[in-house]
Amino acid sequence: MTPTPTPSHEAAPAPRGPIRAYLAAGILFSLVAAWLLLLTTPDARDDARAFTTAPACTASGRSDSDCLRTVTAVLDRTEREARRKTPSYWVYLTEADGTSTRTTIKSDLKRLPAARPGASIEVTYWQDQIRYVDFGPDRRYTNADPRESFRLPLTIGLVLGILGAMLLTAAAATAWSSRRSPRAYTWQVGLTITGGMFLTLFGAAAAWNSDGIGDALYLTGVAGVVVLALCALAAPFLHRRHRGDDTIALHLSVLTEEACFPGLIMGEVPYANHAGYLVAGPGVLATTPDPTGAFHRKAAPRTLTPLRVRPPYLTDPSGRPDYDGRAVVVECEDNGVPVLVVTHRKDAPAVLGALEPVPAE
C-alpha cells in the first residue's frame, strides 16, 4: 500500500532551545578563539622568533635567560615512556658542575650511537629550560622546543573561531527557516553545518602547513570564500528539492516474519508507548521494551491506518527520538485520532508493511 499524502506546511514557532544552545556555544567558542588568536598565538610566535635569533652566551654578554647557554654533561641513562606510541625518552644527565637533571626528547634515541650511558653530551638552555641536546654530531630538540609552539593554539583558535561562526549562523538559519517550514532539520541549517565542518578541517590543516599566523589566516580566508561560493551554488538546488510536499516516498516491505527495531508510537491512544522498540510482522505492529520483541508487547489495533511518511517536525510531541538525524514519522489515524509512529528511515517500510491489511484467505 502506498500512503496517501496529506501535506502540512504550517510554520512552527521558532525553537528557542536549539537557538539558545547555538548562540551560547557560538559566543563561547568565538571568545576563546579571539583569546587564542590575539594573545596566546602571537606570544608563542614571539618566543619562537626570539629563540631562533638568540645569540650564544658570552662572559660579558646578555643574561643566561636571553641567550643560548651550552654546557657539557654526562649522559647517565635514558628511559622510554612506555605509554606513548611515538618514541619518547626521558634523558637523565649530570652537568660538569655536578648538577643532575633530566629532560624529555621525542625521538628514537636507540639509533644514536652517542646516546649511551657515560657518553659526553652538550645541553643548551634558553630561558632556564633545556631546549636541545647534542649527542655528538646529532642534535635532538626537547619537548620545550618553542619553534613550533604557536601551531597548537593557532589550530585550536582557528577551529573554534570557525565553529563559533558556524553555530551563530546556524542559530540565524534556524530562526529564519522555522518561520517557513515546520521541519526539525531544514536544509538551511544542514548546509550551514556542512560548509562549516569542511572549513574547519581546512583551517586545521592550514595551521599546520603554513609558515606563520598570517599565512594560515589568509589560506583559511580563501577557503572560506570557496566554501561560501559552493554553498551559494548548492542553495538553489536544495531549495527546489525541498519545496512543496515533504512526503517521503517509501515502498512498504512485504513481511513474512516478525522484526524488532527501535521505534515508538505517539498520540492520544491507549496503545501509545515510549517503550523504545517496535515489533512489525504480517498484520502486527506492537510496542515493546524488549529488544528481542518477545515480552510486554502492546499491539496497535487494525484500525490504525497510515497516511504518509514525513520528516520530523518541530511541532511533534516532546520526547520524539531522532535516531542520529535519520528518524522519519509515519503519520497515521485511528478512527479520526492522529497517531505518529516514529522510527529509523530504514525501518519505516516494515511499519508500512505491518499496517497493510492482511489478505483474506
mmCIF file of C-alpha atoms in Angstrom:
data_model
loop_
_atom_site.group_PDB
_atom_site.id
_atom_site.type_symbol
_atom_site.label_atom_id
_atom_site.label_comp_id
_atom_site.label_asym_id
_atom_site.label_seq_id
_atom_site.Cartn_x
_atom_site.Cartn_y
_atom_site.Cartn_z
ATOM 1 C CA MET A 1 0.000 0.000 0.000
ATOM 2 C CA THR A 2 1.234 3.499 -0.816
ATOM 3 C CA PRO A 3 0.426 6.066 1.917
ATOM 4 C CA THR A 4 -1.915 8.847 0.872
ATOM 5 C CA PRO A 5 -0.077 12.162 1.181
ATOM 6 C CA THR A 6 -1.648 14.841 3.314
ATOM 7 C CA PRO A 7 0.845 17.694 3.120
ATOM 8 C CA SER A 8 1.192 20.042 6.016
ATOM 9 C CA HIS A 9 3.342 23.143 5.810
ATOM 10 C CA GLU A 10 2.214 25.363 8.652
ATOM 11 C CA ALA A 11 5.129 27.279 10.080
ATOM 12 C CA ALA A 12 6.196 26.317 13.573
ATOM 13 C CA PRO A 13 7.257 28.614 16.403
ATOM 14 C CA ALA A 14 10.994 29.259 16.478
ATOM 15 C CA PRO A 15 12.694 26.507 18.523
ATOM 16 C CA ARG A 16 14.153 28.571 21.354
ATOM 17 C CA GLY A 17 16.097 25.682 22.887
ATOM 18 C CA PRO A 18 18.324 24.913 19.864
ATOM 19 C CA ILE A 19 18.693 28.607 19.017
ATOM 20 C CA ARG A 20 19.852 29.445 22.536
ATOM 21 C CA ALA A 21 22.237 26.486 22.529
ATOM 22 C CA TYR A 22 23.716 27.565 19.179
ATOM 23 C CA LEU A 23 24.103 31.157 20.391
ATOM 24 C CA ALA A 24 25.681 30.214 23.718
ATOM 25 C CA ALA A 25 28.169 27.781 22.184
ATOM 26 C CA GLY A 26 28.911 30.122 19.277
ATOM 27 C CA ILE A 27 29.655 33.092 21.545
ATOM 28 C CA LEU A 28 31.791 30.958 23.873
ATOM 29 C CA PHE A 29 33.806 29.464 21.007
ATOM 30 C CA SER A 30 34.289 32.894 19.441
ATOM 31 C CA LEU A 31 35.591 34.419 22.693
ATOM 32 C CA VAL A 32 38.037 31.563 23.280
ATOM 33 C CA ALA A 33 39.172 31.773 19.652
ATOM 34 C CA ALA A 34 39.796 35.511 19.980
ATOM 35 C CA TRP A 35 41.888 34.944 23.114
ATOM 36 C CA LEU A 36 43.950 32.243 21.408
ATOM 37 C CA LEU A 37 44.450 34.077 18.112
ATOM 38 C CA LEU A 38 45.031 37.564 19.520
ATOM 39 C CA LEU A 39 47.054 36.766 22.655
ATOM 40 C CA THR A 40 48.295 33.194 23.065
ATOM 41 C CA THR A 41 49.392 32.513 19.482
ATOM 42 C CA PRO A 42 51.284 35.816 18.968
ATOM 43 C CA ASP A 43 53.092 35.324 22.291
ATOM 44 C CA ALA A 44 54.128 31.807 21.277
ATOM 45 C CA ARG A 45 55.250 33.088 17.874
ATOM 46 C CA ASP A 46 57.338 35.826 19.521
ATOM 47 C CA ASP A 47 59.013 33.209 21.722
ATOM 48 C CA ALA A 48 59.824 31.109 18.651
ATOM 49 C CA ARG A 49 61.422 34.069 16.882
ATOM 50 C CA ALA A 50 63.362 35.107 19.982
ATOM 51 C CA PHE A 51 64.704 31.576 20.366
ATOM 52 C CA THR A 52 65.765 31.164 16.733
ATOM 53 C CA THR A 53 67.563 34.547 16.766
ATOM 54 C CA ALA A 54 69.085 34.250 20.227
ATOM 55 C CA PRO A 55 72.920 34.517 20.289
ATOM 56 C CA ALA A 56 75.211 32.261 22.253
ATOM 57 C CA CYS A 57 76.013 33.456 25.769
ATOM 58 C CA THR A 58 79.336 35.168 26.428
ATOM 59 C CA ALA A 59 81.021 36.139 29.673
ATOM 60 C CA SER A 60 80.152 39.829 29.209
ATOM 61 C CA GLY A 61 77.007 39.330 27.111
ATOM 62 C CA ARG A 62 73.348 39.109 27.865
ATOM 63 C CA SER A 63 71.815 37.245 30.793
ATOM 64 C CA ASP A 64 71.506 33.470 30.706
ATOM 65 C CA SER A 65 67.730 33.647 30.189
ATOM 66 C CA ASP A 66 68.069 35.682 26.972
ATOM 67 C CA CYS A 67 70.886 33.820 25.231
ATOM 68 C CA LEU A 68 71.758 30.224 24.439
ATOM 69 C CA ARG A 69 73.799 28.747 27.269
ATOM 70 C CA THR A 70 75.516 25.483 26.336
ATOM 71 C CA VAL A 71 77.081 23.240 28.972
ATOM 72 C CA THR A 72 78.731 19.840 28.824
ATOM 73 C CA ALA A 73 77.235 16.906 30.664
ATOM 74 C CA VAL A 74 77.461 13.154 31.091
ATOM 75 C CA LEU A 75 74.547 11.014 29.996
ATOM 76 C CA ASP A 76 73.502 8.887 32.968
ATOM 77 C CA ARG A 77 70.692 6.878 31.325
ATOM 78 C CA THR A 78 67.643 7.079 29.089
ATOM 79 C CA GLU A 79 64.170 5.716 29.803
ATOM 80 C CA ARG A 80 61.492 5.286 27.199
ATOM 81 C CA GLU A 81 57.979 6.391 28.114
ATOM 82 C CA ALA A 82 56.029 3.150 27.757
ATOM 83 C CA ARG A 83 52.578 4.736 27.382
ATOM 84 C CA ARG A 84 53.448 6.660 24.233
ATOM 85 C CA LYS A 85 53.163 5.125 20.762
ATOM 86 C CA THR A 86 55.729 7.504 19.250
ATOM 87 C CA PRO A 87 59.278 7.192 20.625
ATOM 88 C CA SER A 88 59.734 9.494 23.622
ATOM 89 C CA TYR A 89 62.589 9.255 26.125
ATOM 90 C CA TRP A 90 63.490 10.717 29.474
ATOM 91 C CA VAL A 91 67.149 11.736 29.359
ATOM 92 C CA TYR A 92 68.930 11.791 32.728
ATOM 93 C CA LEU A 93 72.222 13.681 32.820
ATOM 94 C CA THR A 94 74.781 15.223 35.144
ATOM 95 C CA GLU A 95 76.347 18.556 34.209
ATOM 96 C CA ALA A 96 80.015 19.416 34.675
ATOM 97 C CA ASP A 97 79.297 21.305 37.922
ATOM 98 C CA GLY A 98 77.580 18.223 39.395
ATOM 99 C CA THR A 99 74.005 19.332 38.761
ATOM 100 C CA SER A 100 71.720 16.408 37.947
ATOM 101 C CA THR A 101 68.670 17.000 35.811
ATOM 102 C CA ARG A 102 66.501 15.396 33.171
ATOM 103 C CA THR A 103 64.601 16.347 30.031
ATOM 104 C CA THR A 104 62.250 14.715 27.519
ATOM 105 C CA ILE A 105 63.042 14.102 23.861
ATOM 106 C CA LYS A 106 60.561 12.804 21.283
ATOM 107 C CA SER A 107 62.945 10.760 19.174
ATOM 108 C CA ASP A 108 64.230 7.216 18.887
ATOM 109 C CA LEU A 109 67.495 7.556 20.801
ATOM 110 C CA LYS A 110 68.386 3.895 20.254
ATOM 111 C CA ARG A 111 69.526 4.816 16.744
ATOM 112 C CA LEU A 112 72.066 7.364 18.027
ATOM 113 C CA PRO A 113 75.498 5.867 18.751
ATOM 114 C CA ALA A 114 76.325 8.698 21.188
ATOM 115 C CA ALA A 115 73.141 8.189 23.243
ATOM 116 C CA ARG A 116 74.642 5.647 25.623
ATOM 117 C CA PRO A 117 75.285 5.822 29.373
ATOM 118 C CA GLY A 118 78.549 7.584 30.203
ATOM 119 C CA ALA A 119 78.710 9.474 26.892
ATOM 120 C CA SER A 120 79.673 13.141 26.876
ATOM 121 C CA ILE A 121 76.893 15.357 25.554
ATOM 122 C CA GLU A 122 76.068 19.045 25.333
ATOM 123 C CA VAL A 123 72.817 20.579 26.527
ATOM 124 C CA THR A 124 71.654 24.055 25.567
ATOM 125 C CA TYR A 125 69.491 26.223 27.816
ATOM 126 C CA TRP A 126 67.267 29.143 26.857
ATOM 127 C CA GLN A 127 65.210 30.967 29.477
ATOM 128 C CA ASP A 128 66.280 28.386 32.068
ATOM 129 C CA GLN A 129 64.962 25.374 30.148
ATOM 130 C CA ILE A 130 66.827 22.767 28.131
ATOM 131 C CA ARG A 131 65.827 23.321 24.514
ATOM 132 C CA TYR A 132 68.050 20.835 22.699
ATOM 133 C CA VAL A 133 70.705 18.219 23.331
ATOM 134 C CA ASP A 134 73.723 17.448 21.113
ATOM 135 C CA PHE A 135 74.649 13.763 21.070
ATOM 136 C CA GLY A 136 77.958 14.194 19.279
ATOM 137 C CA PRO A 137 77.061 15.351 15.736
ATOM 138 C CA ASP A 138 73.344 14.616 16.247
ATOM 139 C CA ARG A 139 71.061 17.303 17.676
ATOM 140 C CA ARG A 140 67.703 16.469 19.195
ATOM 141 C CA TYR A 141 65.227 19.086 20.417
ATOM 142 C CA THR A 142 63.396 18.590 23.697
ATOM 143 C CA ASN A 143 59.698 18.977 24.470
ATOM 144 C CA ALA A 144 60.487 22.571 25.459
ATOM 145 C CA ASP A 145 61.390 23.461 21.862
ATOM 146 C CA PRO A 146 59.476 26.718 21.213
ATOM 147 C CA ARG A 147 59.907 26.836 17.432
ATOM 148 C CA GLU A 148 56.552 25.238 16.603
ATOM 149 C CA SER A 149 54.737 26.009 19.849
ATOM 150 C CA PHE A 150 52.462 28.555 18.153
ATOM 151 C CA ARG A 151 50.826 25.944 15.938
ATOM 152 C CA LEU A 152 48.692 24.281 18.619
ATOM 153 C CA PRO A 153 46.955 27.461 19.871
ATOM 154 C CA LEU A 154 46.694 28.649 16.258
ATOM 155 C CA THR A 155 44.970 25.416 15.236
ATOM 156 C CA ILE A 156 42.601 25.433 18.217
ATOM 157 C CA GLY A 157 41.876 29.125 17.703
ATOM 158 C CA LEU A 158 41.053 28.710 14.016
ATOM 159 C CA VAL A 159 38.906 25.646 14.647
ATOM 160 C CA LEU A 160 36.959 27.285 17.482
ATOM 161 C CA GLY A 161 36.592 30.503 15.528
ATOM 162 C CA ILE A 162 35.135 28.698 12.527
ATOM 163 C CA LEU A 163 32.883 26.567 14.720
ATOM 164 C CA GLY A 164 31.717 29.679 16.559
ATOM 165 C CA ALA A 165 30.817 31.412 13.298
ATOM 166 C CA MET A 166 29.109 28.238 12.086
ATOM 167 C CA LEU A 167 26.966 27.954 15.238
ATOM 168 C CA LEU A 168 25.981 31.627 15.170
ATOM 169 C CA THR A 169 24.993 31.244 11.524
ATOM 170 C CA ALA A 170 23.095 28.049 12.368
ATOM 171 C CA ALA A 171 21.150 29.956 15.042
ATOM 172 C CA ALA A 172 20.158 32.593 12.497
ATOM 173 C CA ALA A 173 19.292 29.929 9.902
ATOM 174 C CA THR A 174 17.175 28.016 12.445
ATOM 175 C CA ALA A 175 15.235 31.148 13.425
ATOM 176 C CA TRP A 176 14.682 32.085 9.775
ATOM 177 C CA SER A 177 13.756 28.661 8.436
ATOM 178 C CA SER A 178 11.409 27.788 11.321
ATOM 179 C CA ARG A 179 9.106 30.611 10.195
ATOM 180 C CA ARG A 180 8.787 28.988 6.772
ATOM 181 C CA SER A 181 8.833 25.279 7.488
ATOM 182 C CA PRO A 182 7.858 23.026 10.415
ATOM 183 C CA ARG A 183 10.764 20.673 9.720
ATOM 184 C CA ALA A 184 13.060 19.943 12.633
ATOM 185 C CA TYR A 185 16.078 19.663 10.326
ATOM 186 C CA THR A 186 15.985 22.154 7.472
ATOM 187 C CA TRP A 187 18.330 22.299 4.503
ATOM 188 C CA GLN A 188 19.491 25.795 5.504
ATOM 189 C CA VAL A 189 20.875 24.565 8.816
ATOM 190 C CA GLY A 190 22.277 21.416 7.217
ATOM 191 C CA LEU A 191 24.068 23.438 4.549
ATOM 192 C CA THR A 192 25.493 25.787 7.190
ATOM 193 C CA ILE A 193 26.859 22.943 9.299
ATOM 194 C CA THR A 194 28.243 21.050 6.288
ATOM 195 C CA GLY A 195 30.079 24.108 4.994
ATOM 196 C CA GLY A 196 31.350 24.939 8.465
ATOM 197 C CA MET A 197 32.741 21.457 9.013
ATOM 198 C CA PHE A 198 34.615 21.477 5.686
ATOM 199 C CA LEU A 199 36.068 24.898 6.505
ATOM 200 C CA THR A 200 37.045 23.670 9.989
ATOM 201 C CA LEU A 201 39.054 20.800 8.519
ATOM 202 C CA PHE A 202 40.787 23.144 6.089
ATOM 203 C CA GLY A 203 41.559 25.644 8.847
ATOM 204 C CA ALA A 204 43.193 22.949 10.973
ATOM 205 C CA ALA A 205 45.276 21.796 8.000
ATOM 206 C CA ALA A 206 46.284 25.381 7.160
ATOM 207 C CA ALA A 207 47.553 25.977 10.701
ATOM 208 C CA TRP A 208 49.944 23.030 10.467
ATOM 209 C CA ASN A 209 51.089 23.641 6.895
ATOM 210 C CA SER A 210 51.765 27.388 6.840
ATOM 211 C CA ASP A 211 54.832 29.367 7.861
ATOM 212 C CA GLY A 212 53.076 31.824 10.133
ATOM 213 C CA ILE A 213 49.861 33.154 11.593
ATOM 214 C CA GLY A 214 49.180 35.477 8.676
ATOM 215 C CA ASP A 215 49.612 32.718 6.118
ATOM 216 C CA ALA A 216 47.224 30.422 7.995
ATOM 217 C CA LEU A 217 44.587 33.144 8.279
ATOM 218 C CA TYR A 218 44.981 34.021 4.600
ATOM 219 C CA LEU A 219 44.591 30.405 3.465
ATOM 220 C CA THR A 220 41.590 29.940 5.729
ATOM 221 C CA GLY A 221 40.026 33.121 4.358
ATOM 222 C CA VAL A 222 40.498 31.929 0.769
ATOM 223 C CA ALA A 223 38.965 28.576 1.695
ATOM 224 C CA GLY A 224 36.075 30.441 3.340
ATOM 225 C CA VAL A 225 35.336 32.288 0.098
ATOM 226 C CA VAL A 226 35.375 28.990 -1.820
ATOM 227 C CA VAL A 227 33.052 27.319 0.716
ATOM 228 C CA LEU A 228 30.640 30.273 0.596
ATOM 229 C CA ALA A 229 30.618 30.128 -3.202
ATOM 230 C CA LEU A 230 29.870 26.388 -3.180
ATOM 231 C CA CYS A 231 27.099 26.883 -0.607
ATOM 232 C CA ALA A 232 25.615 29.636 -2.762
ATOM 233 C CA LEU A 233 25.600 27.286 -5.750
ATOM 234 C CA ALA A 234 24.029 24.475 -3.716
ATOM 235 C CA ALA A 235 21.313 26.645 -2.127
ATOM 236 C CA PRO A 236 19.018 26.962 -5.204
ATOM 237 C CA PHE A 237 19.219 23.225 -5.852
ATOM 238 C CA LEU A 238 18.367 22.388 -2.232
ATOM 239 C CA HIS A 239 15.555 24.947 -2.239
ATOM 240 C CA ARG A 240 13.930 23.365 -5.294
ATOM 241 C CA ARG A 241 14.415 19.879 -3.901
ATOM 242 C CA HIS A 242 12.735 20.633 -0.560
ATOM 243 C CA ARG A 243 9.907 22.932 -1.637
ATOM 244 C CA GLY A 244 6.337 21.699 -1.959
ATOM 245 C CA ASP A 245 5.108 18.468 -0.451
ATOM 246 C CA ASP A 246 7.569 16.956 2.005
ATOM 247 C CA THR A 247 6.080 13.469 1.896
ATOM 248 C CA ILE A 248 8.802 10.806 1.766
ATOM 249 C CA ALA A 249 8.118 8.183 -0.879
ATOM 250 C CA LEU A 250 8.766 4.723 0.574
ATOM 251 C CA HIS A 251 7.600 1.339 -0.622
ATOM 252 C CA LEU A 252 6.264 -0.967 2.049
ATOM 253 C CA SER A 253 8.027 -4.210 2.891
ATOM 254 C CA VAL A 254 6.188 -7.483 2.336
ATOM 255 C CA LEU A 255 6.649 -9.145 5.715
ATOM 256 C CA THR A 256 6.835 -12.895 6.098
ATOM 257 C CA GLU A 257 8.057 -12.881 9.695
ATOM 258 C CA GLU A 258 8.298 -10.508 12.638
ATOM 259 C CA ALA A 259 11.115 -7.992 13.044
ATOM 260 C CA CYS A 260 12.038 -5.874 16.080
ATOM 261 C CA PHE A 261 13.695 -2.457 15.763
ATOM 262 C CA PRO A 262 13.848 0.915 17.579
ATOM 263 C CA GLY A 263 10.686 2.995 17.404
ATOM 264 C CA LEU A 264 7.652 4.236 19.319
ATOM 265 C CA ILE A 265 4.012 5.224 18.905
ATOM 266 C CA MET A 266 2.863 8.702 19.953
ATOM 267 C CA GLY A 267 -0.673 10.065 20.255
ATOM 268 C CA GLU A 268 -3.814 10.158 22.381
ATOM 269 C CA VAL A 269 -4.461 6.447 22.079
ATOM 270 C CA PRO A 270 -4.192 3.710 24.735
ATOM 271 C CA TYR A 271 -1.509 1.782 22.865
ATOM 272 C CA ALA A 272 0.842 4.782 22.558
ATOM 273 C CA ASN A 273 4.049 3.868 24.284
ATOM 274 C CA HIS A 274 7.610 5.196 24.677
ATOM 275 C CA ALA A 275 8.911 1.682 25.396
ATOM 276 C CA GLY A 276 11.633 2.066 22.767
ATOM 277 C CA TYR A 277 11.052 -0.783 20.288
ATOM 278 C CA LEU A 278 8.536 -1.777 17.670
ATOM 279 C CA VAL A 279 7.587 -5.256 16.507
ATOM 280 C CA ALA A 280 6.420 -5.440 12.896
ATOM 281 C CA GLY A 281 5.047 -8.569 11.304
ATOM 282 C CA PRO A 282 2.268 -9.724 8.986
ATOM 283 C CA GLY A 283 -0.747 -7.810 10.312
ATOM 284 C CA VAL A 284 1.071 -6.939 13.584
ATOM 285 C CA LEU A 285 2.501 -3.662 14.883
ATOM 286 C CA ALA A 286 3.292 -3.548 18.575
ATOM 287 C CA THR A 287 5.452 -1.637 21.045
ATOM 288 C CA THR A 288 7.769 -3.361 23.493
ATOM 289 C CA PRO A 289 10.618 -2.509 25.884
ATOM 290 C CA ASP A 290 12.287 -5.800 24.989
ATOM 291 C CA PRO A 291 14.985 -5.562 22.242
ATOM 292 C CA THR A 292 14.090 -9.125 21.209
ATOM 293 C CA GLY A 293 10.404 -8.233 20.894
ATOM 294 C CA ALA A 294 9.296 -11.247 22.924
ATOM 295 C CA PHE A 295 7.871 -9.696 26.108
ATOM 296 C CA HIS A 296 5.487 -6.952 27.279
ATOM 297 C CA ARG A 297 4.111 -6.260 23.831
ATOM 298 C CA LYS A 298 1.263 -3.795 23.318
ATOM 299 C CA ALA A 299 -0.292 -4.229 19.886
ATOM 300 C CA ALA A 300 -1.867 -1.472 17.806
ATOM 301 C CA PRO A 301 -5.394 -2.236 16.532
ATOM 302 C CA ARG A 302 -6.147 -2.925 12.883
ATOM 303 C CA THR A 303 -7.995 0.402 12.760
ATOM 304 C CA LEU A 304 -4.620 2.205 12.707
ATOM 305 C CA THR A 305 -4.247 3.498 9.149
ATOM 306 C CA PRO A 306 -1.079 5.023 7.674
ATOM 307 C CA LEU A 307 -1.470 8.314 5.779
ATOM 308 C CA ARG A 308 2.042 9.313 4.805
ATOM 309 C CA VAL A 309 5.706 9.293 5.794
ATOM 310 C CA ARG A 310 7.358 12.641 6.514
ATOM 311 C CA PRO A 311 10.437 14.127 8.199
ATOM 312 C CA PRO A 312 10.338 15.104 11.889
ATOM 313 C CA TYR A 313 8.586 18.394 12.685
ATOM 314 C CA LEU A 314 9.233 20.996 15.335
ATOM 315 C CA THR A 315 5.580 20.605 16.303
ATOM 316 C CA ASP A 316 5.926 16.905 17.089
ATOM 317 C CA PRO A 317 5.259 15.917 20.712
ATOM 318 C CA SER A 318 8.157 16.161 23.132
ATOM 319 C CA GLY A 319 10.156 13.000 23.541
ATOM 320 C CA ARG A 320 10.292 12.204 19.837
ATOM 321 C CA PRO A 321 13.651 10.466 19.111
ATOM 322 C CA ASP A 322 15.762 11.493 16.122
ATOM 323 C CA TYR A 323 17.953 8.378 15.733
ATOM 324 C CA ASP A 324 21.078 10.374 14.882
ATOM 325 C CA GLY A 325 19.176 12.565 12.441
ATOM 326 C CA ARG A 326 17.710 9.618 10.491
ATOM 327 C CA ALA A 327 14.254 9.455 12.057
ATOM 328 C CA VAL A 328 11.075 9.560 9.986
ATOM 329 C CA VAL A 329 7.474 9.909 11.123
ATOM 330 C CA VAL A 330 4.665 7.741 9.789
ATOM 331 C CA GLU A 331 1.515 9.856 10.118
ATOM 332 C CA CYS A 332 -1.477 7.646 10.910
ATOM 333 C CA GLU A 333 -5.025 7.939 12.189
ATOM 334 C CA ASP A 334 -7.166 5.652 14.288
ATOM 335 C CA ASN A 335 -10.859 6.426 13.874
ATOM 336 C CA GLY A 336 -10.046 10.097 13.343
ATOM 337 C CA VAL A 337 -7.410 10.333 16.132
ATOM 338 C CA PRO A 338 -3.929 11.416 14.887
ATOM 339 C CA VAL A 339 -1.202 8.885 15.689
ATOM 340 C CA LEU A 340 2.537 9.143 14.949
ATOM 341 C CA VAL A 341 4.830 6.154 14.504
ATOM 342 C CA VAL A 342 8.465 7.246 14.796
ATOM 343 C CA THR A 343 11.315 5.007 13.695
ATOM 344 C CA HIS A 344 14.543 4.899 11.711
ATOM 345 C CA ARG A 345 14.126 5.601 7.996
ATOM 346 C CA LYS A 346 15.383 2.125 7.035
ATOM 347 C CA ASP A 347 12.716 0.505 9.254
ATOM 348 C CA ALA A 348 9.761 2.605 8.058
ATOM 349 C CA PRO A 349 8.917 0.200 5.147
ATOM 350 C CA ALA A 350 8.425 -2.557 7.728
ATOM 351 C CA VAL A 351 5.967 -0.327 9.645
ATOM 352 C CA LEU A 352 4.006 0.278 6.441
ATOM 353 C CA GLY A 353 4.043 -3.446 5.703
ATOM 354 C CA ALA A 354 2.744 -4.256 9.196
ATOM 355 C CA LEU A 355 -0.157 -1.823 8.787
ATOM 356 C CA GLU A 356 -1.121 -3.206 5.370
ATOM 357 C CA PRO A 357 -4.400 -5.150 5.599
ATOM 358 C CA VAL A 358 -3.849 -8.910 5.643
ATOM 359 C CA PRO A 359 -5.399 -10.537 2.556
ATOM 360 C CA ALA A 360 -8.327 -12.818 3.301
ATOM 361 C CA GLU A 361 -7.528 -16.496 2.893
#
